[in-house]
mmCIF file of C-alpha atoms in Angstrom:
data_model
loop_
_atom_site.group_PDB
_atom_site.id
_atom_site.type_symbol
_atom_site.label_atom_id
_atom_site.label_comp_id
_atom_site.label_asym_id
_atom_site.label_seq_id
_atom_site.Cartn_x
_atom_site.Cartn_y
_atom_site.Cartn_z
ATOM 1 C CA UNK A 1 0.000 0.000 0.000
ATOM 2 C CA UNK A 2 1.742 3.787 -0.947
ATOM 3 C CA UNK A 3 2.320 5.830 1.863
ATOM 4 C CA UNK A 4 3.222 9.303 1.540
ATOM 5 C CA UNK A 5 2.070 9.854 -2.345
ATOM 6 C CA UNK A 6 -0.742 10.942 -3.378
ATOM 7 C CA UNK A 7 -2.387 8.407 -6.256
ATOM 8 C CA UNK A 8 -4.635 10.695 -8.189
ATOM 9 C CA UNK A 9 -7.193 8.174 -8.118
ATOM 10 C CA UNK A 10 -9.854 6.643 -5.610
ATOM 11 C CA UNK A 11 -7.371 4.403 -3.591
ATOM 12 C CA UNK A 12 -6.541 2.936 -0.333
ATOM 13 C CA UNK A 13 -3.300 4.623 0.674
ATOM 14 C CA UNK A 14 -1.731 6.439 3.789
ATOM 15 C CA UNK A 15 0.092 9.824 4.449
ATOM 16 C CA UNK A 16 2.359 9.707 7.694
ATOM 17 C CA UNK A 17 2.228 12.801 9.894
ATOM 18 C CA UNK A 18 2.414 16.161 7.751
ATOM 19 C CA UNK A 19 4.348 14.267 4.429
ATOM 20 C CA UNK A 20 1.987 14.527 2.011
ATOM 21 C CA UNK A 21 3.028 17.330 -0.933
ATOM 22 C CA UNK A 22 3.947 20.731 0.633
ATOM 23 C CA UNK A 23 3.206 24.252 -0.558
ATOM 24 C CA UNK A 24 4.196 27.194 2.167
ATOM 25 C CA UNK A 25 0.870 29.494 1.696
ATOM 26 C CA UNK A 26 0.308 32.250 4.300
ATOM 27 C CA UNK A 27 3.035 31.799 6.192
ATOM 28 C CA UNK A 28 2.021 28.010 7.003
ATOM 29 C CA UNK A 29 3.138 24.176 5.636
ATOM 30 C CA UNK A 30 -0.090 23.150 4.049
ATOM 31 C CA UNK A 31 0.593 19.031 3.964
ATOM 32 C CA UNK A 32 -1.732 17.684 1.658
ATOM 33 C CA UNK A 33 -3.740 14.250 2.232
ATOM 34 C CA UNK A 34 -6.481 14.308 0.047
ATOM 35 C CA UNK A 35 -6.719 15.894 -3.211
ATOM 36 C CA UNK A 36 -10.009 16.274 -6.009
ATOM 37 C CA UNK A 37 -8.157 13.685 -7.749
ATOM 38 C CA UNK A 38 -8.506 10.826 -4.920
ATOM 39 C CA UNK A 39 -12.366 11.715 -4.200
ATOM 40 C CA UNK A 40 -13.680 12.431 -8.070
ATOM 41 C CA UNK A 41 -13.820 16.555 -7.040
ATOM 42 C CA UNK A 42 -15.715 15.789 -3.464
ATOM 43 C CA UNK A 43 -13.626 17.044 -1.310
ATOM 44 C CA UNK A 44 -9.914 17.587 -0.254
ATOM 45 C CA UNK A 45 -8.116 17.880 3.209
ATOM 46 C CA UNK A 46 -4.436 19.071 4.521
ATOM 47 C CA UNK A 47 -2.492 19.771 7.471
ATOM 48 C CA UNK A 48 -1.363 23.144 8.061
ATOM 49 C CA UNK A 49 1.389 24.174 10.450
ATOM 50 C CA UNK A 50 2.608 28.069 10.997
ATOM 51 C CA UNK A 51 3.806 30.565 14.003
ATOM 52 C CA UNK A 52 2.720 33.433 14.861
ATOM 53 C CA UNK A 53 0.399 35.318 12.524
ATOM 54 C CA UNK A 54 0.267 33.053 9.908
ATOM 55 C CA UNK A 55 -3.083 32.279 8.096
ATOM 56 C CA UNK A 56 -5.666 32.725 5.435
ATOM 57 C CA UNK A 57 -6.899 36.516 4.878
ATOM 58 C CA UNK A 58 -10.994 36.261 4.383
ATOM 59 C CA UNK A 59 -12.212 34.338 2.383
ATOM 60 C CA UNK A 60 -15.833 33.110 1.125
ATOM 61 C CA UNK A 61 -16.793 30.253 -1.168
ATOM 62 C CA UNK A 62 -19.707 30.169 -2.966
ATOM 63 C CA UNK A 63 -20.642 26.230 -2.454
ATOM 64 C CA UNK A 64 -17.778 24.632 -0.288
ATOM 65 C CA UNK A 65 -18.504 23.337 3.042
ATOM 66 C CA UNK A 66 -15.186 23.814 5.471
ATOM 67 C CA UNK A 67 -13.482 22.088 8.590
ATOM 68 C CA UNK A 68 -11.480 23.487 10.725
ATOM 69 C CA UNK A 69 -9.876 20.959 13.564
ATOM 70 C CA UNK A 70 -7.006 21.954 15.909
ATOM 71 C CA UNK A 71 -4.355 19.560 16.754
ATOM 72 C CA UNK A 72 -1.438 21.895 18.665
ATOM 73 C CA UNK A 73 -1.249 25.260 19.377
ATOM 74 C CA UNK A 74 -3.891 28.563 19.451
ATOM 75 C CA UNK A 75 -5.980 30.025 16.101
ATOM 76 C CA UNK A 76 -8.121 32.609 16.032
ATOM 77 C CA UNK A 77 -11.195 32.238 13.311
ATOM 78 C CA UNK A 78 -13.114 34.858 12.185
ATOM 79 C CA UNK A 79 -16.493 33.845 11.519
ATOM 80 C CA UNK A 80 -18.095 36.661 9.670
ATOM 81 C CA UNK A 81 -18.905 39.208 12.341
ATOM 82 C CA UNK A 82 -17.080 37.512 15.249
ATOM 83 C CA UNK A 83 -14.019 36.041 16.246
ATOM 84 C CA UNK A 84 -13.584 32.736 18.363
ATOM 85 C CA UNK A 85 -9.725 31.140 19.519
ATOM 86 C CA UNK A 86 -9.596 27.350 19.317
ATOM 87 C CA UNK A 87 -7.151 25.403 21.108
ATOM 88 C CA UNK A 88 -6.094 21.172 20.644
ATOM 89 C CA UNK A 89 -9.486 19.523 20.294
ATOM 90 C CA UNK A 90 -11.131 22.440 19.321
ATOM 91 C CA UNK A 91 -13.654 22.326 15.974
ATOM 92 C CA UNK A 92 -14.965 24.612 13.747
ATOM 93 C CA UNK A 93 -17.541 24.211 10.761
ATOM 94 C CA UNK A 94 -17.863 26.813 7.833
ATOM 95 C CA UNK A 95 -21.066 26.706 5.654
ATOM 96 C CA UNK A 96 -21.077 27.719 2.221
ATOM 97 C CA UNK A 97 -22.005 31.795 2.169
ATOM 98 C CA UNK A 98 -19.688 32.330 5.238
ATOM 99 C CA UNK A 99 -16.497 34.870 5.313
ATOM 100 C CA UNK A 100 -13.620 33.516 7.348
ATOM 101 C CA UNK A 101 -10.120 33.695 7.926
ATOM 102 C CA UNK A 102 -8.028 32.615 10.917
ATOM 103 C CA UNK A 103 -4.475 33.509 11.869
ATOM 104 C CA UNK A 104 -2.275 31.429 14.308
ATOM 105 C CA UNK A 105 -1.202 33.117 17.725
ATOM 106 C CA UNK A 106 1.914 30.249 18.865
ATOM 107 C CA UNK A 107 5.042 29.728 17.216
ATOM 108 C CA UNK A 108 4.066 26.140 16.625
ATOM 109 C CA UNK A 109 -0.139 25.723 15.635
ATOM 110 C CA UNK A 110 -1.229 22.504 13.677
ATOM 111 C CA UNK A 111 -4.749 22.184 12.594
ATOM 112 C CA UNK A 112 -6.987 19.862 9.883
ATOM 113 C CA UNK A 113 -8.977 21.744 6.940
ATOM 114 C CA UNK A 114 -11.296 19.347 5.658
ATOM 115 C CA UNK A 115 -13.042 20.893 2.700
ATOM 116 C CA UNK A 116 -15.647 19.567 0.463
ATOM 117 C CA UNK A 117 -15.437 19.829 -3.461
ATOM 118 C CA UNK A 118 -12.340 20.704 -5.810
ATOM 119 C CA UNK A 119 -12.019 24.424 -5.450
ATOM 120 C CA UNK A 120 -10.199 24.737 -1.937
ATOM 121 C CA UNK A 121 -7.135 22.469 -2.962
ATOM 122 C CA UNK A 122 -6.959 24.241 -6.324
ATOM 123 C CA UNK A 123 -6.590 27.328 -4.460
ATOM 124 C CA UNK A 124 -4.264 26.174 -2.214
ATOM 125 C CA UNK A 125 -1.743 24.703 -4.561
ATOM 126 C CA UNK A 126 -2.342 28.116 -6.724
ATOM 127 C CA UNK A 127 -1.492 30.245 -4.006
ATOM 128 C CA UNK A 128 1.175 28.362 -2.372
ATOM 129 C CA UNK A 129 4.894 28.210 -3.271
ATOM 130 C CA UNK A 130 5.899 24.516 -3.093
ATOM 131 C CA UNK A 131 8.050 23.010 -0.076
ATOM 132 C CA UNK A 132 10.502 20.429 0.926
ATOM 133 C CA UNK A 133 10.315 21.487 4.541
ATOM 134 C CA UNK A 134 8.043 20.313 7.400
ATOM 135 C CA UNK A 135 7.645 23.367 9.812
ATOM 136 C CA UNK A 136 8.017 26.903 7.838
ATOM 137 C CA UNK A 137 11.776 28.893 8.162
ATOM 138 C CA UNK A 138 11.867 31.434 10.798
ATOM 139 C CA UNK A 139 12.291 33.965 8.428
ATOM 140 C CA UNK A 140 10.547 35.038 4.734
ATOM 141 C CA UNK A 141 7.835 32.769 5.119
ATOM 142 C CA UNK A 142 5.482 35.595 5.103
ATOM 143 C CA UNK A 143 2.164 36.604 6.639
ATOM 144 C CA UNK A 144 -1.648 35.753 5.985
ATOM 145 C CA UNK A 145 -1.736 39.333 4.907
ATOM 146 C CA UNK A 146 0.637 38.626 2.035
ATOM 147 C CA UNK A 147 -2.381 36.956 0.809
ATOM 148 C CA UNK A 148 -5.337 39.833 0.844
ATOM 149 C CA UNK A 149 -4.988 41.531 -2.001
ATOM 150 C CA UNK A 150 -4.245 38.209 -4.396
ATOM 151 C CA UNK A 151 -6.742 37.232 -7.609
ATOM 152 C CA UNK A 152 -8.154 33.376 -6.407
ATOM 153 C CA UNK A 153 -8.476 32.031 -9.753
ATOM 154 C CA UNK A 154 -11.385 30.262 -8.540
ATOM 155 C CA UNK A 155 -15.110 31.002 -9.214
ATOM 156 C CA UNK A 156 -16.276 29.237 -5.889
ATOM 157 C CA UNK A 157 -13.882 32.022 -3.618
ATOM 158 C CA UNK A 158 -13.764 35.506 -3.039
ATOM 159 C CA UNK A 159 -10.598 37.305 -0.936
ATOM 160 C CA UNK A 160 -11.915 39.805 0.845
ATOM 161 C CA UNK A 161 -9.301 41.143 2.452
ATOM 162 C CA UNK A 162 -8.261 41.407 6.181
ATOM 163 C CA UNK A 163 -11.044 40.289 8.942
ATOM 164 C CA UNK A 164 -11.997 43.001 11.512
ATOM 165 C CA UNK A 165 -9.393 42.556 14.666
ATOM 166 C CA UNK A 166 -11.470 44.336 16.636
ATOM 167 C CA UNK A 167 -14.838 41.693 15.841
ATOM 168 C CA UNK A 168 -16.233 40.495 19.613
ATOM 169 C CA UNK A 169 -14.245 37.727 21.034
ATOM 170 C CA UNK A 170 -16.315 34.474 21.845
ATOM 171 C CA UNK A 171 -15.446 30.992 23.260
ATOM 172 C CA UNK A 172 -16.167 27.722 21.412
ATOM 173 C CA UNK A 173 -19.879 26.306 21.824
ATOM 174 C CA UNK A 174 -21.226 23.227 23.876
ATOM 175 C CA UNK A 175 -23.825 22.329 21.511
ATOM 176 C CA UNK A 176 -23.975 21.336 17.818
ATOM 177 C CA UNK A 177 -26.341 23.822 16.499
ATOM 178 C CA UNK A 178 -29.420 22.819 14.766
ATOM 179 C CA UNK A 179 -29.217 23.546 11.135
ATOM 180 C CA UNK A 180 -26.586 24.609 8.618
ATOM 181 C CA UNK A 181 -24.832 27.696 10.342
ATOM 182 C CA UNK A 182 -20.807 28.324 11.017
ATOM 183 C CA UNK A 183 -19.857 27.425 14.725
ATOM 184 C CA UNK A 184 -16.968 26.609 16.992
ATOM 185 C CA UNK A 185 -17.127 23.580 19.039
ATOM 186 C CA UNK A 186 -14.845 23.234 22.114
ATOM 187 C CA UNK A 187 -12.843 19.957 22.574
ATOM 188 C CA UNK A 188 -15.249 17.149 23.327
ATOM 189 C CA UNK A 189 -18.386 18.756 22.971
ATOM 190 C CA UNK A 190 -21.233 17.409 20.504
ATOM 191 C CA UNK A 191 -23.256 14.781 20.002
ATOM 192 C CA UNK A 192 -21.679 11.793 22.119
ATOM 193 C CA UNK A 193 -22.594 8.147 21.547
ATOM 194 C CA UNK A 194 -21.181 4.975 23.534
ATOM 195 C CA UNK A 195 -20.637 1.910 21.612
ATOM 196 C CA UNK A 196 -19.609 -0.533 24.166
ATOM 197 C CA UNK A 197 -15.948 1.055 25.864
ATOM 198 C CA UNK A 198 -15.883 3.601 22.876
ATOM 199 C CA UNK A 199 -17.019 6.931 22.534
ATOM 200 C CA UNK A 200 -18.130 8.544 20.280
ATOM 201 C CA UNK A 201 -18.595 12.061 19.308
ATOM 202 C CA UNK A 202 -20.219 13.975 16.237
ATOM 203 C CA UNK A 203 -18.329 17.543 15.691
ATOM 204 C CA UNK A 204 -20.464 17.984 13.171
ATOM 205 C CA UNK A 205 -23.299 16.092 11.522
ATOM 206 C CA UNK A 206 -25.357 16.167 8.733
ATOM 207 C CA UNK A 207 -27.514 18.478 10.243
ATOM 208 C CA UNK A 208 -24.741 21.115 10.238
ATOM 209 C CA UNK A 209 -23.349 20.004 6.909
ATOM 210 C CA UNK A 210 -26.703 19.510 4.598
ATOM 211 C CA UNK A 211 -25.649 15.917 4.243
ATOM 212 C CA UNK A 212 -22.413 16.760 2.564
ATOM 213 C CA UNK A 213 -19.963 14.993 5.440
ATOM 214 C CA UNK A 214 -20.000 13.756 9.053
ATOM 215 C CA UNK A 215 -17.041 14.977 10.986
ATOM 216 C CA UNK A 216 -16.611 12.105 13.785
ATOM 217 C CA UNK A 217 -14.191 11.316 16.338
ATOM 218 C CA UNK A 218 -13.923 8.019 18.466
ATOM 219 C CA UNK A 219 -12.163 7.126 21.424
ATOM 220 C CA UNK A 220 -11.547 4.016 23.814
ATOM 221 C CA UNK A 221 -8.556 1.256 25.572
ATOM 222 C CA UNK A 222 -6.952 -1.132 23.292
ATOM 223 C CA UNK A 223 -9.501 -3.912 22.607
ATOM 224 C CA UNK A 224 -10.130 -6.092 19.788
ATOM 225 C CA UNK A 225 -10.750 -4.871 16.192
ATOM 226 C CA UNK A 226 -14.203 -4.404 15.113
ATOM 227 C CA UNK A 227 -15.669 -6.472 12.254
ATOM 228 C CA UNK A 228 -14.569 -6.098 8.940
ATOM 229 C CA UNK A 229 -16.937 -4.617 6.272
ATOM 230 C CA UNK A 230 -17.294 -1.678 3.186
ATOM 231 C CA UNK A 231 -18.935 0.855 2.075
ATOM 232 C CA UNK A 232 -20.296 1.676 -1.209
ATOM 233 C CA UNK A 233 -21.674 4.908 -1.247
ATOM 234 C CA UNK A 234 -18.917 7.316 0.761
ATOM 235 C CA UNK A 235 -15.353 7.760 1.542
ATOM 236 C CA UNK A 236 -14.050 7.223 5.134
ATOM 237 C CA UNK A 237 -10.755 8.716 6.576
ATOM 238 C CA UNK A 238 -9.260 8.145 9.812
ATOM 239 C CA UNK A 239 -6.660 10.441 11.055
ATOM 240 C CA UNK A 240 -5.082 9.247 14.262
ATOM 241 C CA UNK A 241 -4.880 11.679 17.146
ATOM 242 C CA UNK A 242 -3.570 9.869 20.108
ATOM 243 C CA UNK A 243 -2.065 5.908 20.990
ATOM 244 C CA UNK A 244 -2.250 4.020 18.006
ATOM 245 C CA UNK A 245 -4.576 2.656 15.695
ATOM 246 C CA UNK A 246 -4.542 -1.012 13.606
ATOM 247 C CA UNK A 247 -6.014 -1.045 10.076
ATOM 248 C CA UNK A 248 -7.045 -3.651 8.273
ATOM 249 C CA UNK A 249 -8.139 -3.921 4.434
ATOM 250 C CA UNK A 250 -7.869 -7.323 3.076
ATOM 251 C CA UNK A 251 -4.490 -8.912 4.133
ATOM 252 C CA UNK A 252 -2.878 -5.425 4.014
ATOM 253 C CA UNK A 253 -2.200 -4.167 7.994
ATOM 254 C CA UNK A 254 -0.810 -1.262 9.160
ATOM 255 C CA UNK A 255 -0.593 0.478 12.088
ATOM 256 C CA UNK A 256 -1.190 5.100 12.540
ATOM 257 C CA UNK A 257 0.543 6.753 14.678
ATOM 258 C CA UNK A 258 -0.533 10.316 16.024
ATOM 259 C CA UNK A 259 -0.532 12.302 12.389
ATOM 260 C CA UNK A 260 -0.883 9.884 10.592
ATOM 261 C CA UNK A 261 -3.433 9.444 8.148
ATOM 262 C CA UNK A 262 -5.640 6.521 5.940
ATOM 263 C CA UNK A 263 -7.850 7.207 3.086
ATOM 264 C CA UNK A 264 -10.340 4.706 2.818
ATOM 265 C CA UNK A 265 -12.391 4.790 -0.471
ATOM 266 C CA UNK A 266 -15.847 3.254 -0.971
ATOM 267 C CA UNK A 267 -15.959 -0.148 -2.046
ATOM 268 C CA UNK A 268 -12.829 -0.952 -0.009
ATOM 269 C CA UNK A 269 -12.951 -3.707 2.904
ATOM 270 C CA UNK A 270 -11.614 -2.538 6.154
ATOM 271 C CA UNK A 271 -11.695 -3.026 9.977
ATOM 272 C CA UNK A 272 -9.909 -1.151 12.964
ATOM 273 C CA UNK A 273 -8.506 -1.646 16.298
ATOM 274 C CA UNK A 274 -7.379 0.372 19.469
ATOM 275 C CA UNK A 275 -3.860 -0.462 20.364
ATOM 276 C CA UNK A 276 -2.487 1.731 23.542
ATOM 277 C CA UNK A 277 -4.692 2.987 26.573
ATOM 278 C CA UNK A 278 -6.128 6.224 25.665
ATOM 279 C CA UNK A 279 -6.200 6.200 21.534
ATOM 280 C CA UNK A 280 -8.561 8.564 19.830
ATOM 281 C CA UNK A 281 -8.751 9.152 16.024
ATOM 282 C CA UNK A 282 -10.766 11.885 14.169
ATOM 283 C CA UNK A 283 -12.737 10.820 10.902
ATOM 284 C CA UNK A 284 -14.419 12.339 7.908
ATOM 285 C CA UNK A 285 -17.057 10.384 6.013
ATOM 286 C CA UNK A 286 -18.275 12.468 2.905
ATOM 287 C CA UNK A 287 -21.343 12.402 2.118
ATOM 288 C CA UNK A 288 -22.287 12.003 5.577
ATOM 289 C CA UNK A 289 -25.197 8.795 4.298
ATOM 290 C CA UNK A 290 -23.705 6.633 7.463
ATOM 291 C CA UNK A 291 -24.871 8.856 10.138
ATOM 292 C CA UNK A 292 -27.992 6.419 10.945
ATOM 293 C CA UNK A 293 -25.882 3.697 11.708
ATOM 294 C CA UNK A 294 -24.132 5.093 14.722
ATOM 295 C CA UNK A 295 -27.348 6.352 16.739
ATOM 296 C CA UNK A 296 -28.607 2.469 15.934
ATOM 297 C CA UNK A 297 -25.363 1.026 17.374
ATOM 298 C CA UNK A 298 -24.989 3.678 19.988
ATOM 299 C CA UNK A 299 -26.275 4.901 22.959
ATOM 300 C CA UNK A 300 -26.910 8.661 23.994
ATOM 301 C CA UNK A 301 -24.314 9.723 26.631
ATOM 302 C CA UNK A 302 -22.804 12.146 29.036
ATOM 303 C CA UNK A 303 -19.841 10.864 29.233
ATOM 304 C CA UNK A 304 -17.133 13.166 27.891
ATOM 305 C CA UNK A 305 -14.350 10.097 28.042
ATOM 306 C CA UNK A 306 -14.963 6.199 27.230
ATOM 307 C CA UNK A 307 -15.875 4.251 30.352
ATOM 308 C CA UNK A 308 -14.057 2.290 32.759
ATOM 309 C CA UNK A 309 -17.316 -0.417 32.728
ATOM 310 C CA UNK A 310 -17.642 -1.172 28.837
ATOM 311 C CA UNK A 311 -21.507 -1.213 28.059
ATOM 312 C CA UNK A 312 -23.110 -3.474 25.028
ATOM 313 C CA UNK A 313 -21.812 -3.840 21.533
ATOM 314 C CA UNK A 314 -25.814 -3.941 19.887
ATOM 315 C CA UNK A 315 -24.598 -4.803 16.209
ATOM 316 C CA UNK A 316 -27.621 -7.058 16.865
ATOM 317 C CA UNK A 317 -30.023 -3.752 16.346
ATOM 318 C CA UNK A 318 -27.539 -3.026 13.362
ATOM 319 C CA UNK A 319 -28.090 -6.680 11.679
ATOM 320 C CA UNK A 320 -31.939 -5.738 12.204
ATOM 321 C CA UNK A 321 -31.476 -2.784 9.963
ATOM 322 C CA UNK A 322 -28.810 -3.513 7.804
ATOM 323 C CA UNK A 323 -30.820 -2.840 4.767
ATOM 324 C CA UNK A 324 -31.140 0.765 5.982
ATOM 325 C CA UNK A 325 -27.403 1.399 6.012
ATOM 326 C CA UNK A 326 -24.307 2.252 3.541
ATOM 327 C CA UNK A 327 -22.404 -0.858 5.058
ATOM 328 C CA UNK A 328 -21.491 -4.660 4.075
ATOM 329 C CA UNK A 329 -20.614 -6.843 6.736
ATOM 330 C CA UNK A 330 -17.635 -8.984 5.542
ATOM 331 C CA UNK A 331 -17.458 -11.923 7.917
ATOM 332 C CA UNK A 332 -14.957 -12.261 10.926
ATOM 333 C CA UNK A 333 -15.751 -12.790 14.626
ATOM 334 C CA UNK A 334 -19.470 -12.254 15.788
ATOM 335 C CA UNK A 335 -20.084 -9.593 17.694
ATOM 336 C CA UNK A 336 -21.770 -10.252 21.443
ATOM 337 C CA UNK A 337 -25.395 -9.798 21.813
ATOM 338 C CA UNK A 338 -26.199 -7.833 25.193
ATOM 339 C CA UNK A 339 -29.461 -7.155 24.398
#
């Protein structure tokens, strides 16, 4: 399986942590991992690293949905008429219609831009100046300003300059809100679901998204890997945050470290597994047609970590429904029954 190069084509592959292809846009390292050419135009995704006051100017797409995820480090977003600073574990989701920008306020701030359609990464690899490094140079990498006053080249974006510095300051929300608006989640807020000693939690759901992705992350201990199956009608990444994850697709296995990234395309057999104490992954699944399945396998919960006292694995509601749902069970061990 390739690791580290992009295919151009809907197929399994992996990108360790920030080594896809580099551009150095806005003062950041914008690490690509998906591209239009992997999904057929549906959406692309990269990591972007930068210090202090690096960033995108405003900017406003006519029809793409964004992500915003932070892994290290403290960004400030403008969203519209307000500005919000997101920390590790902090989320962010940008309707089409909204102006945004966001500029990065430590030396060293990571974060995820999952975007749907082709437009974003065209702009980003129009913009950008490509790059062998990792982390940008200390000096000449420039500014998000450097980018205010440049021509897009894309019908879907408008640059509208510099966002208001003076916009009212707000903390990340609690709640997913409850129709397609742009909003800042805090780390660990959403809609949380236990699965037996995993948790998981919705950072943004169709609901937010019109259908166009499901933003997911899942936690829990090391444990056994869950049944193998596939999808046929949407693309599933994982993007492992902390511990380690095991991937399966056919014979291939490998193993993610934190970074580290697998694109799974539809129609491609897979199954995962927890490997170290505390792991926790963050996913994308565009369109977001699989939502259904996790409030049938899941439970509504508090809890804000997985529990100590794992509760039941239902796949039996799941094999109920099956019919319902974008997934193919593939064989493997059966799953217990605590109904």
């Amino acid at each position: 399986m390739e690791f580290n190069a992009l295919p151009g084509k809907a197929s399994l592959y992996g990108i360790r942590n920030g080594q896809g292809p580099r551009v150095l846009i806005g003062g950041m390292v914008a690490s690509a991992y998906v591209t239009q050419a992997e999904t057929d135009g549906n959406f692309s995704l990269h990591m972007v690293t930068g210090g202090i006051g690096a960033g995108l100017p405003l900017l406003r797409h006519a029809d793409t949905l964004s992500s915003i995820f932070i892994l290290d480090g403290v960004l400030e977003l403008t969203l519209n008429d307000r500005r919000v600073r997101l920390s590790r574990g902090d989320s962010a989701s940008i309707p089409p219609g909204t102006a945004y920008a966001f500029r990065m306020l430590r030396p060293h701030t990571v974060a995820v831009m999952a975007q749907t359609g082709a437009a974003p990464g065209r702009l980003i690899a129009a913009l950008g100046q490509p790059f062998e490094g990792f982390i940008p140079p200390e000096t000449g990498a420039g500014q998000a300003e450097d980018l205010a006053a440049a021509a897009p080249g894309e019908d879907d974006t408008q640059i509208l300059g510099m966002p208001d510095a003076n916009a009212p300051l707000e903390e990340p929300g609690t709640a997913l809100p409850d129709g397609v608006e742009p909003f800042a989640l805090a780390a660990g807020e959403g809609t949380r679901l236990l699965v037996a000693d995993q948790l998981f939690t919705f950072a943004a759901a169709n609901a937010q998204t019109g259908d166009r992705m499901l933003t997911l992350q899942t936690e829990g201990p090391m444990g056994d890997m869950i049944p193998p199956h596939k999808h046929l009608l949407h693309d599933e990444m994982f993007f492992c945050l902390d511990g380690a994850v095991r991937l399966r697709s056919g014979e291939a296995e490998l193993e993610l470290a934190p970074g580290d990234f697998l694109f799974v395309p539809r129609g491609t057999p897979h199954a995962y597994q927890f490997l170290k104490p505390y792991t926790r992954m963050v996913g994308w699944l565009c369109p977001g047609v699989f939502e259904d399945f996790f409030h049938c396998l899941g439970e509504p919960t508090e809890l804000r970590s997985y529990p100590q006292t794992p509760g039941p694995f239902r796949f039996d509601r799941v094999m109920a429904r099956i019919n319902e749902f974008d997934m193919v069970p593939l064989g493997g061990p059966a799953p217990a029954d605590a109904s």
